[in-house]
Coordinates of C-alpha atoms in Angstrom, one line a residue:
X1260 CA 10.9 34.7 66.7
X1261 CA 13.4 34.8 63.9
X1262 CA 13.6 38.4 62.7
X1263 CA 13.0 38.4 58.7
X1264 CA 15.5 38.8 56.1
X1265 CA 15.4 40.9 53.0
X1266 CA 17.3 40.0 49.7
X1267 CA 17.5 41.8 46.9
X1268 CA 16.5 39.8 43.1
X1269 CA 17.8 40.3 39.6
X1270 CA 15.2 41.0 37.3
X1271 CA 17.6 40.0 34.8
X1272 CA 19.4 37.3 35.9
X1273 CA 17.6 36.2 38.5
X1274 CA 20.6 36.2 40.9
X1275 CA 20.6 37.0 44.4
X1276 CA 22.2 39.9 46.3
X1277 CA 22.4 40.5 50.0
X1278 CA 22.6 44.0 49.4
X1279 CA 21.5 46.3 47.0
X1280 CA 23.3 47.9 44.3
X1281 CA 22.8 50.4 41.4
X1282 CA 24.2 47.3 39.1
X1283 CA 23.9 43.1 38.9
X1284 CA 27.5 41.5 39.4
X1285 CA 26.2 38.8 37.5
X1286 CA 24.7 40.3 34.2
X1287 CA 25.5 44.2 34.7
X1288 CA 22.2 45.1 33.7
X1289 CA 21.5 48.2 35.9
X1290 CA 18.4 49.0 38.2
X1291 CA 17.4 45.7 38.1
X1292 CA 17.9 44.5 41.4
X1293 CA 14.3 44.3 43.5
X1294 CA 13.8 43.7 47.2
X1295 CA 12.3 40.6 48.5
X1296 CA 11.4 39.2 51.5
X1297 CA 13.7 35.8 52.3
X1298 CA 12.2 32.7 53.7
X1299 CA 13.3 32.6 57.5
X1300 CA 15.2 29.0 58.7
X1301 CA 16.5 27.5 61.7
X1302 CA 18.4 25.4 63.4
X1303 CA 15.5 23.0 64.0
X1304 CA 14.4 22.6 60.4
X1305 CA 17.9 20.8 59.7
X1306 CA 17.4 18.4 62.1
X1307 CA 15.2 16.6 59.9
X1308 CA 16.5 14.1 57.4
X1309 CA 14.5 13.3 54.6
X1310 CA 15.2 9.4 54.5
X1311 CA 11.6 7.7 55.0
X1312 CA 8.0 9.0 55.8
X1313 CA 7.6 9.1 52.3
X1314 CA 5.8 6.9 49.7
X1315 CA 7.7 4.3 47.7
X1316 CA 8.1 5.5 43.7
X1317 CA 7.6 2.5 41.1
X1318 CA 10.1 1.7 39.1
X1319 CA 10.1 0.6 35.7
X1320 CA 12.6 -0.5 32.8
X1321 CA 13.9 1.0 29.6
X1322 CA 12.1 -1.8 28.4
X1323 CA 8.7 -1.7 28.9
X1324 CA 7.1 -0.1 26.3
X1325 CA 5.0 3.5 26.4
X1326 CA 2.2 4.5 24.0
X1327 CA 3.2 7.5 22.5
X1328 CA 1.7 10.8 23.4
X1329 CA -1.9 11.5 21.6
X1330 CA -1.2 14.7 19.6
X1331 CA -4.1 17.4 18.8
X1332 CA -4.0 18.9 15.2
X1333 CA -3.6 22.7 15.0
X1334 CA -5.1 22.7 11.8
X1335 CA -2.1 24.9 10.5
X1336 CA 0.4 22.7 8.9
X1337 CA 3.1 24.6 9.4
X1338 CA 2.9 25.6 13.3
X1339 CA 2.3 21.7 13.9
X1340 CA 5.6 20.8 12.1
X1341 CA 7.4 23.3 14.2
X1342 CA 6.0 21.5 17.1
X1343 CA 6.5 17.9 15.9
X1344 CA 3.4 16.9 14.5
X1345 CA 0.5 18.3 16.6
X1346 CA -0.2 20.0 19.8
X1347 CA 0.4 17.5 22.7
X1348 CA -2.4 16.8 25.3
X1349 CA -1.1 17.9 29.2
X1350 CA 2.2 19.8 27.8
X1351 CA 3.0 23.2 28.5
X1352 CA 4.6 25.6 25.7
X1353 CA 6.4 29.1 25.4
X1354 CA 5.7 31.0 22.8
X1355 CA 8.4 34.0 22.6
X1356 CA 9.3 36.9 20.1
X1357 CA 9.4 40.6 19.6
X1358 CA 6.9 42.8 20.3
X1359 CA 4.2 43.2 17.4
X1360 CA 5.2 40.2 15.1
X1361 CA 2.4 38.0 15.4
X1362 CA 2.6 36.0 18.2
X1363 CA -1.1 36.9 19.4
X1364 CA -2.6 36.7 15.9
X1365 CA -1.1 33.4 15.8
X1366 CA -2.5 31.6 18.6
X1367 CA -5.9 33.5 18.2
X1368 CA -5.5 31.4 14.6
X1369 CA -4.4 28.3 16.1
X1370 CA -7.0 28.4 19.0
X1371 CA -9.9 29.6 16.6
X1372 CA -9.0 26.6 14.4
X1373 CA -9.5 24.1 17.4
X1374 CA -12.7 25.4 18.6
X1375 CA -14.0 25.0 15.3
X1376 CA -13.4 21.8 15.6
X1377 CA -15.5 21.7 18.2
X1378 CA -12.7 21.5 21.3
X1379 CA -13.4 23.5 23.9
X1380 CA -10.6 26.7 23.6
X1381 CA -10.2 28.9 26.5
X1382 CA -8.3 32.7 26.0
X1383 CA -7.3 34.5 28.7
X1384 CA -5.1 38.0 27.6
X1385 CA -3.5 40.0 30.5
X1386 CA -2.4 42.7 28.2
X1387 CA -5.8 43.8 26.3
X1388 CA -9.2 43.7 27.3
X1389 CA -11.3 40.3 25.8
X1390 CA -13.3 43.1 23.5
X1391 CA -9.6 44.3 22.2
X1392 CA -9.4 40.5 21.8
X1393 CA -12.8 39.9 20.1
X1394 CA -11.9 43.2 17.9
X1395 CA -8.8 41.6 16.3
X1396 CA -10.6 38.1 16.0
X1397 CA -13.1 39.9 13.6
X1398 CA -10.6 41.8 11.9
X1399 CA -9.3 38.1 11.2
X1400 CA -12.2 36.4 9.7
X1401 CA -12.5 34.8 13.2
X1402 CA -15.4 36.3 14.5
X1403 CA -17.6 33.0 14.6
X1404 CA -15.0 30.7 16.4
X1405 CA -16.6 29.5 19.3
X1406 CA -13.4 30.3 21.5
X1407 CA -14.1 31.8 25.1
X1408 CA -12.3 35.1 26.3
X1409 CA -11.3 36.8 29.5
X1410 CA -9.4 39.1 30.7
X1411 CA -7.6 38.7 33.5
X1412 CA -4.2 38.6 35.5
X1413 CA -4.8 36.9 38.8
X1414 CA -3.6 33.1 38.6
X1415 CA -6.0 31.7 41.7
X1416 CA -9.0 33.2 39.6
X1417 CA -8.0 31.7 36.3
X1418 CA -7.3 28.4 37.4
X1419 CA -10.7 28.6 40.0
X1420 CA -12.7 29.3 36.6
X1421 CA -10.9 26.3 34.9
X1422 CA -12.7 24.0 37.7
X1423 CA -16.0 25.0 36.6
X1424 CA -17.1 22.5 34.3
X1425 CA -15.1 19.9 32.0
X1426 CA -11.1 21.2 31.4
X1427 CA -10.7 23.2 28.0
X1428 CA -8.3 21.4 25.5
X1429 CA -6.3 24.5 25.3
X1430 CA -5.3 27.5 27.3
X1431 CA -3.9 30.3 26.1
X1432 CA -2.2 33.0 28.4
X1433 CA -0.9 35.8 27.2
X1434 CA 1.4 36.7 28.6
X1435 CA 2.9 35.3 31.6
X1436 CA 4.9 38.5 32.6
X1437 CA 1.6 39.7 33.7
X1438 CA 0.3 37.0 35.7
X1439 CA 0.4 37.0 39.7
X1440 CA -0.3 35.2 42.6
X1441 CA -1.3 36.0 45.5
X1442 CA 0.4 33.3 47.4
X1443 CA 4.1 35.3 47.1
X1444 CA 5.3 39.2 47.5
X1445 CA 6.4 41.1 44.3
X1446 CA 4.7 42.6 41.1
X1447 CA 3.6 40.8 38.3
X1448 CA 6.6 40.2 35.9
X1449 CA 9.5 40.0 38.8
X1450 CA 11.4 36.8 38.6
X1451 CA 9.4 35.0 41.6
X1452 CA 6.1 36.0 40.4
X1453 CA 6.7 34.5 36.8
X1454 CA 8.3 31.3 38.1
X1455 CA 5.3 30.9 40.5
X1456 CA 2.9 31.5 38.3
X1457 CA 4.1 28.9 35.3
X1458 CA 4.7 26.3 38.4
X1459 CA 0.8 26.4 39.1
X1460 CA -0.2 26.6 34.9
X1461 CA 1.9 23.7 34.4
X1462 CA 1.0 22.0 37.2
X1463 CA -2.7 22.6 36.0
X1464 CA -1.9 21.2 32.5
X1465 CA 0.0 18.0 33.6
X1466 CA -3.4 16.9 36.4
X1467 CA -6.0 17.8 33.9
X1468 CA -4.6 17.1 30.5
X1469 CA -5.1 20.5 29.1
X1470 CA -2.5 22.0 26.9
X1471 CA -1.5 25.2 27.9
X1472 CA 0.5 27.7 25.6
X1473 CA 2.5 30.7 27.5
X1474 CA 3.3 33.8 25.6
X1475 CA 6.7 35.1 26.8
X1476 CA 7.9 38.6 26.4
X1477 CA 11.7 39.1 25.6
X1478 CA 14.7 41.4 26.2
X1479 CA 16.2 43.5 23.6
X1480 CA 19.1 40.7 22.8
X1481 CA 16.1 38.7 21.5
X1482 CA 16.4 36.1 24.6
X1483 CA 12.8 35.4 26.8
X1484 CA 12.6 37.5 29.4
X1485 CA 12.5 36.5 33.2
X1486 CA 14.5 33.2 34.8
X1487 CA 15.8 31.1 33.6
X1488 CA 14.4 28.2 34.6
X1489 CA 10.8 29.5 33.0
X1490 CA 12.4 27.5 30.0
X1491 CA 13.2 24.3 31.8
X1492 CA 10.0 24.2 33.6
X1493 CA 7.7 24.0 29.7
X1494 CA 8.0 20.9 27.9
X1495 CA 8.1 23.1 24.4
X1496 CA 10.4 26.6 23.8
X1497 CA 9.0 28.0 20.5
X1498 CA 11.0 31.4 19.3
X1499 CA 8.6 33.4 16.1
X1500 CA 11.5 34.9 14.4
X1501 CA 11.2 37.6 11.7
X1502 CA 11.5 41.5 10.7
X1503 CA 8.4 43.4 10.7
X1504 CA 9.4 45.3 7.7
X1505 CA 9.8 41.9 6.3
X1506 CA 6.7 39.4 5.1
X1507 CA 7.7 36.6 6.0
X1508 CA 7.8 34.7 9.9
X1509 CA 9.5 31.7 11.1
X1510 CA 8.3 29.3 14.1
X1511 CA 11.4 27.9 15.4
X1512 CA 11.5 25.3 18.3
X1513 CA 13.6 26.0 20.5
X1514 CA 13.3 23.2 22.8
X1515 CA 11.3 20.1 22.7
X1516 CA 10.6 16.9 24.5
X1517 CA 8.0 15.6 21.8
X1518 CA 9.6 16.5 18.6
X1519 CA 12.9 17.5 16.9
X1520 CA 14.1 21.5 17.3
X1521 CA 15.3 21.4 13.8
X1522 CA 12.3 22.2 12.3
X1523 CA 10.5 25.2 11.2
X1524 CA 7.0 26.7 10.1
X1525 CA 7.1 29.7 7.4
X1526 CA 4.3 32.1 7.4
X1527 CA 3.9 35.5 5.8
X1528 CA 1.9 38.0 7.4
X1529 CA -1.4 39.4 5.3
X1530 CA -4.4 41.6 5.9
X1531 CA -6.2 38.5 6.9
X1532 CA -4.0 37.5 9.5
X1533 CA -0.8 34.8 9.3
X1534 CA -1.1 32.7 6.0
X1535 CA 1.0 29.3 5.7
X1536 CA 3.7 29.5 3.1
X1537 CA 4.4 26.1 1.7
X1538 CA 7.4 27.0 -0.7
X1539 CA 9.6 29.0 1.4
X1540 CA 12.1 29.1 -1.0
X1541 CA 9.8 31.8 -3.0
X1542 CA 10.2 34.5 0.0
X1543 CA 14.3 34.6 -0.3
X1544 CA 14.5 34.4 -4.2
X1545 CA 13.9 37.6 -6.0
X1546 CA 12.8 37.8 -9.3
X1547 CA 15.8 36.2 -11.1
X1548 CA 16.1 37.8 -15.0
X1549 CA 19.1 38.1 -16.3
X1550 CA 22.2 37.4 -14.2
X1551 CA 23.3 40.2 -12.2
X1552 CA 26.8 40.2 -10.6
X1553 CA 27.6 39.8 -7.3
X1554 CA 24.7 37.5 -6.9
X1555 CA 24.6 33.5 -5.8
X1556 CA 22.0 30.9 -5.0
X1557 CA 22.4 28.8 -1.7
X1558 CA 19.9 25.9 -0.6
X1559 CA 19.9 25.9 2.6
X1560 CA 18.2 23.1 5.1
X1561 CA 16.2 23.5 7.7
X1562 CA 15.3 20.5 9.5
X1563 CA 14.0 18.2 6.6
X1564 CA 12.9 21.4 4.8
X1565 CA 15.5 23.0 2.2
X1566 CA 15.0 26.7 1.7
X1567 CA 16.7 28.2 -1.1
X1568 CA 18.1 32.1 -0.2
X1569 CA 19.5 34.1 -2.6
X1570 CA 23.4 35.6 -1.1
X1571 CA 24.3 39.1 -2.7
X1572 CA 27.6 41.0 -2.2
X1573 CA 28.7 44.5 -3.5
X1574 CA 32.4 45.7 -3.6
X1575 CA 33.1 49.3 -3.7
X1576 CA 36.8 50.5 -4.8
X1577 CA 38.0 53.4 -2.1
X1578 CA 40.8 55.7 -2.7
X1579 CA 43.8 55.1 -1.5
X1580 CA 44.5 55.4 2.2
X1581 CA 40.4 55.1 3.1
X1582 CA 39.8 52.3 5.7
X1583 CA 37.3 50.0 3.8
X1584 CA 34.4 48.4 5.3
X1585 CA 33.3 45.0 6.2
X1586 CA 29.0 45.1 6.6
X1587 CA 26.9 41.6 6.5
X1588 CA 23.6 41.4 6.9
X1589 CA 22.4 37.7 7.9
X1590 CA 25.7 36.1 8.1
X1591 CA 28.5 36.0 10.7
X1592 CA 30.8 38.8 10.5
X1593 CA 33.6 36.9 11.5
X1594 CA 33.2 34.2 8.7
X1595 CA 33.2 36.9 6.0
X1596 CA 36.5 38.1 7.1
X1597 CA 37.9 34.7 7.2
X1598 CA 36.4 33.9 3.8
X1599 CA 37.9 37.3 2.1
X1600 CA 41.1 36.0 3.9
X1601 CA 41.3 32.7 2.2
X1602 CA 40.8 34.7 -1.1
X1603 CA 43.2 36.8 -0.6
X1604 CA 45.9 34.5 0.8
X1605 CA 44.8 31.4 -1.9
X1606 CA 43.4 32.7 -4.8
X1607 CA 45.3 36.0 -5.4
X1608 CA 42.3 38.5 -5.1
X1609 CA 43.0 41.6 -3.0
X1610 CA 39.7 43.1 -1.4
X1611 CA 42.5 45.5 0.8
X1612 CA 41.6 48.5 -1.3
X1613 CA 38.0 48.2 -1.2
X1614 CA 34.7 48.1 1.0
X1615 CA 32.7 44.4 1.2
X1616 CA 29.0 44.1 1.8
X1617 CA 27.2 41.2 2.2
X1618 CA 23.3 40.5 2.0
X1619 CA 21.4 37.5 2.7
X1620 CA 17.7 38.2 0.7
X1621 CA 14.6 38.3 2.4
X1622 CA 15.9 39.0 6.1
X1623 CA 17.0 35.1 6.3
X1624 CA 19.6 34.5 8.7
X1625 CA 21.8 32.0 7.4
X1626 CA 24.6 29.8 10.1
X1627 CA 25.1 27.0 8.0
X1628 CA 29.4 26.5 7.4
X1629 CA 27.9 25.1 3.8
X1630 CA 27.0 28.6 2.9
X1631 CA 30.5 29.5 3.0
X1632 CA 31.3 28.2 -1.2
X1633 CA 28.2 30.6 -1.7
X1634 CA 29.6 33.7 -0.3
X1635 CA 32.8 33.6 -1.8
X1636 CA 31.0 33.2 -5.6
X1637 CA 29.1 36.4 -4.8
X1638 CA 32.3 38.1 -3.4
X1639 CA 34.4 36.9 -6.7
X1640 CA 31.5 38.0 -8.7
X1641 CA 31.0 41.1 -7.6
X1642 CA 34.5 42.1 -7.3
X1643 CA 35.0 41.0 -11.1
X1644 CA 31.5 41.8 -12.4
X1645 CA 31.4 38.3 -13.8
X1646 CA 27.9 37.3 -12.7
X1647 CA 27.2 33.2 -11.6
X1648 CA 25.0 31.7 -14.3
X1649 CA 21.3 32.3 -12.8
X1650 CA 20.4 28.7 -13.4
X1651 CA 23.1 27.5 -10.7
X1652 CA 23.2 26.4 -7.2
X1653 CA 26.0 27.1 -5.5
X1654 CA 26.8 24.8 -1.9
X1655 CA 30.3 23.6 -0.1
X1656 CA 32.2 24.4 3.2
X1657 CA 35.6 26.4 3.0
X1658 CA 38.8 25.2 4.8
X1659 CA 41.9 27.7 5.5
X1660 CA 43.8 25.4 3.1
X1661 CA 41.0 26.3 1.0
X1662 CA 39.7 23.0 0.5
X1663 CA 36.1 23.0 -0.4
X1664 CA 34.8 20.3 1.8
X1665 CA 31.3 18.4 1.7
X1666 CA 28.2 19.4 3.8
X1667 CA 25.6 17.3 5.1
X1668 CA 22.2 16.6 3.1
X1669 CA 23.7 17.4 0.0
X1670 CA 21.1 15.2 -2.1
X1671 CA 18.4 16.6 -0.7
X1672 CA 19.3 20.4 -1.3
X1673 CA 20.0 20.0 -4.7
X1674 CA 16.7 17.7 -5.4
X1675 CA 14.9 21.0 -4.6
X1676 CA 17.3 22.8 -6.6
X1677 CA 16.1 20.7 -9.7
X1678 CA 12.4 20.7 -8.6
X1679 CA 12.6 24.6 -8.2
X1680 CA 13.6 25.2 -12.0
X1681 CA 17.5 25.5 -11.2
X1682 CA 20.2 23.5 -14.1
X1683 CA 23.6 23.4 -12.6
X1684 CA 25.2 23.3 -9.1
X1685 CA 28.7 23.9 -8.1
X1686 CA 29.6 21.4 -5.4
X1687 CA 32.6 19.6 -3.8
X1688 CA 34.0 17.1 -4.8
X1689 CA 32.3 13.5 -4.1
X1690 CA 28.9 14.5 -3.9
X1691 CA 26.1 11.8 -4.5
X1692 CA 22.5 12.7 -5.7
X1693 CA 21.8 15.7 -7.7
X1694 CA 19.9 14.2 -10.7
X1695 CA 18.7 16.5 -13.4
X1696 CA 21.7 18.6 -12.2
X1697 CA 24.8 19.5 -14.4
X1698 CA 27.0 19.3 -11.4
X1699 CA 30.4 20.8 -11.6
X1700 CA 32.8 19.8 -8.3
X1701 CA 35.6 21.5 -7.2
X1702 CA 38.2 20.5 -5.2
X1703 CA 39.6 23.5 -4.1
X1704 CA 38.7 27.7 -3.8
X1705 CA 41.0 28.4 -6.5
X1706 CA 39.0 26.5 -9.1
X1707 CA 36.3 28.1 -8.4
X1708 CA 37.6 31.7 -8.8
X1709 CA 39.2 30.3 -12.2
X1710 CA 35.7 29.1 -13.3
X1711 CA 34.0 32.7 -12.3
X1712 CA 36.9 34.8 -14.4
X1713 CA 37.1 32.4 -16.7
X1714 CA 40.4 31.5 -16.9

């Protein structure tokens, strides 16, 4: 008898050692790696070639046409745009994000909304007990929703209770970090145990046609915790983004075979519970009085959605000598400095002398290049305390030449811009659309510097 073998498993990674060690080679995350036992093999069990004894797959075209898959209203707007259009029969989806923003009290929404609807809605929480559950549910409004609770961790005895009676339209388990089976060695939340439990929930979901929703925990770089492949194994990789001192959240997709992953749903987070937010662009514009320096407006695009987010930057004059500051808060670091390197080289401002911060309102995170025409009107502004008219839009990619160059969806960004109450827009050159806009295009940074100090 072949004499067992012992490895030892990242909890991290998800990498393999034959040895144990204090730290992973592979992602340096210490303590992390975990013995388990190997499966044993042979000589004999190579001698088999895997070239018949099995069944013959059909084969069809690219062109034979497929009906499309039948999609489940959530009955909230904005988590079924995130998703693509509705929740899809059979598929499997993560749900991740930081601990405490919501994602519970969003899927006890979106599963009390169904059952309403007279679907049958099944909950199952390994984390709280179903009355800690039913507690939050009433806190909600959502004490009448016919949705059934358990609690419980083991896999066998979840899907065993799924067999009783006609499949539910919707499971719900949260989380799978603490689900186990009893089938492999380890503790609920190692890197086997969370891969073999999602391979029998997914497997449930794509025989009996029952949607199932994972909640995922995640690591303290924001990334879903456990392997890897946990991600390529779901058909759907949802990510519910937002600070907790903030109102707002955002349901971003991730990954997604029925839909697009440039959408996103905006909620704000109430007494009641999650509410929908239909105008997002009124969570990252404050209350705009009279213009205040160091202040631009940006309409960003997410998806087929524009968002405008109000950009605000502060300069502060240091003695000389003093090493100043660079802080941004929603914005790459690295494309401030090259931005206030452009100025300096281009345009003849000096920001040597002084310390630069850079805000993005509301906790939005912005990655858009198209931004960049945006940041440098706040940075001119504040460092001449010449504010940007408050009626005006600002939009347009910076070059190290410092061309301003064009960005995509330019039309539709400033059509919200004009339905929003805004008058004026400085853009590159050659932009179409922008009706009931008094656009003013600039070819390069230095006109625009000239049109903030008014030369």
């Amino acid at each position: 008898m072949a004499k067992p073998k012992s490895r030892y498993t990242c909890q991290a990674c998800g990498s393999v050692q034959h040895r144990w060690q204090g730290q992973c080679p592979d992602c340096a995350e210490w303590n992390t790696l975990v013995q388990e036992s190997a499966e044993v093999s042979s000589i004999f069990a190579a001698k088999h070639n895997l070239q018949g004894g099995g069944r013959v797959i059909a084969l069809i075209g690219l062109e034979t046409p497929a009906a499309l898959p039948e999609r489940l209203p959530s009955g909230l707007a904005e988590f079924d745009r995130a998703i693509g259009g509705g929740i899809v029969a059979g598929s499997a989806m993560l749900v991740g994000g930081d601990p405490g923003i919501g994602k519970s009290t969003l899927l006890l929404q979106v599963a009390a909304r169904l059952a309403g609807e007279g679907k049958k809605v099944i909950y199952v929480s390994g984390e709280e007990s179903a009355e800690q559950v039913r507690l939050r549910a009433v806190r909600l409004g959502l004490g009448r929703a016919p949705v059934r609770l358990a609690a419980a961790t083991s896999v066998r005895d979840i899907l065993t209770t799924m067999q009783d009676g006609e499949p539910p339209a919707l499971l719900v388990i949260d989380s799978i970090q603490t689900m186990h089976s009893d089938l492999i060695e380890g503790a609920p939340g190692t890197v086997s145990q969370v891969r073999a439990s999602a391979q029998e929930l997914v497997r449930f979901a794509k025989e009996h046609g029952t949607a199932v929703v994972l909640v995922g925990h995640v690591t303290k770089d924001g990334s879903i915790a456990g392997p890897r492949v946990l991600e390529h194994m779901v058909d759907t990789v949802l990510s519910f983004e937002g600070e907790r001192s903030h109102q707002y959240r955002i349901l971003r997709a991730m990954k997604n075979r029925f839909g697009g992953t440039d959408e996103i749903g905006v909620f704000a987070m109430e007494g009641a519970g999650l509410s929908e937010v239909p105008n997002p662009s009124a969570l990252f514009l404050t209350h705009r009085g009279e213009p205040v320096s160091g202040t631009s407006v940006f309409p960003a695009i997410e998806g087929s959605r524009p968002v405008l987010v109000e950009i605000q930057a502060l300069t502060v004059r240091l003695a000389s000598g003093a090493t100043p500051r660079r802080a941004a808060v929603g914005w790459d670091s690295g494309r401030l400095a090259m931005i206030l390197a452009v100025l300096e080289a281009r345009c003849g401002m000096s920001f040597a002398t002084a310390e630069v911060y850079l805000n993005v309102a509301g906790g939005y995170r912005l990655s858009d290049p198209g931004a960049d025409l945006a940041v440098a009107a706040a940075l001119v502004s504040a460092m001449s305390e010449r504010p940007v008219p408050s009626e005006c839009v600002v939009l347009g990619e910076i070059a190290l030449s410092g061309e301003i160059r064009p960005v995509a969806h330019a039309g539709l960004r400033l059509k919200e811009s004009a339905k929003l109450g805004f008058e004026a827009g400085w853009v590159p050159k050659g932009i179409k659309g922008g009706e009931g806009l008094r656009l003013a295009e600039f070819g390069n940074l230095r006109g625009l510097v000239d049109q903030i100090l008014g030369r």
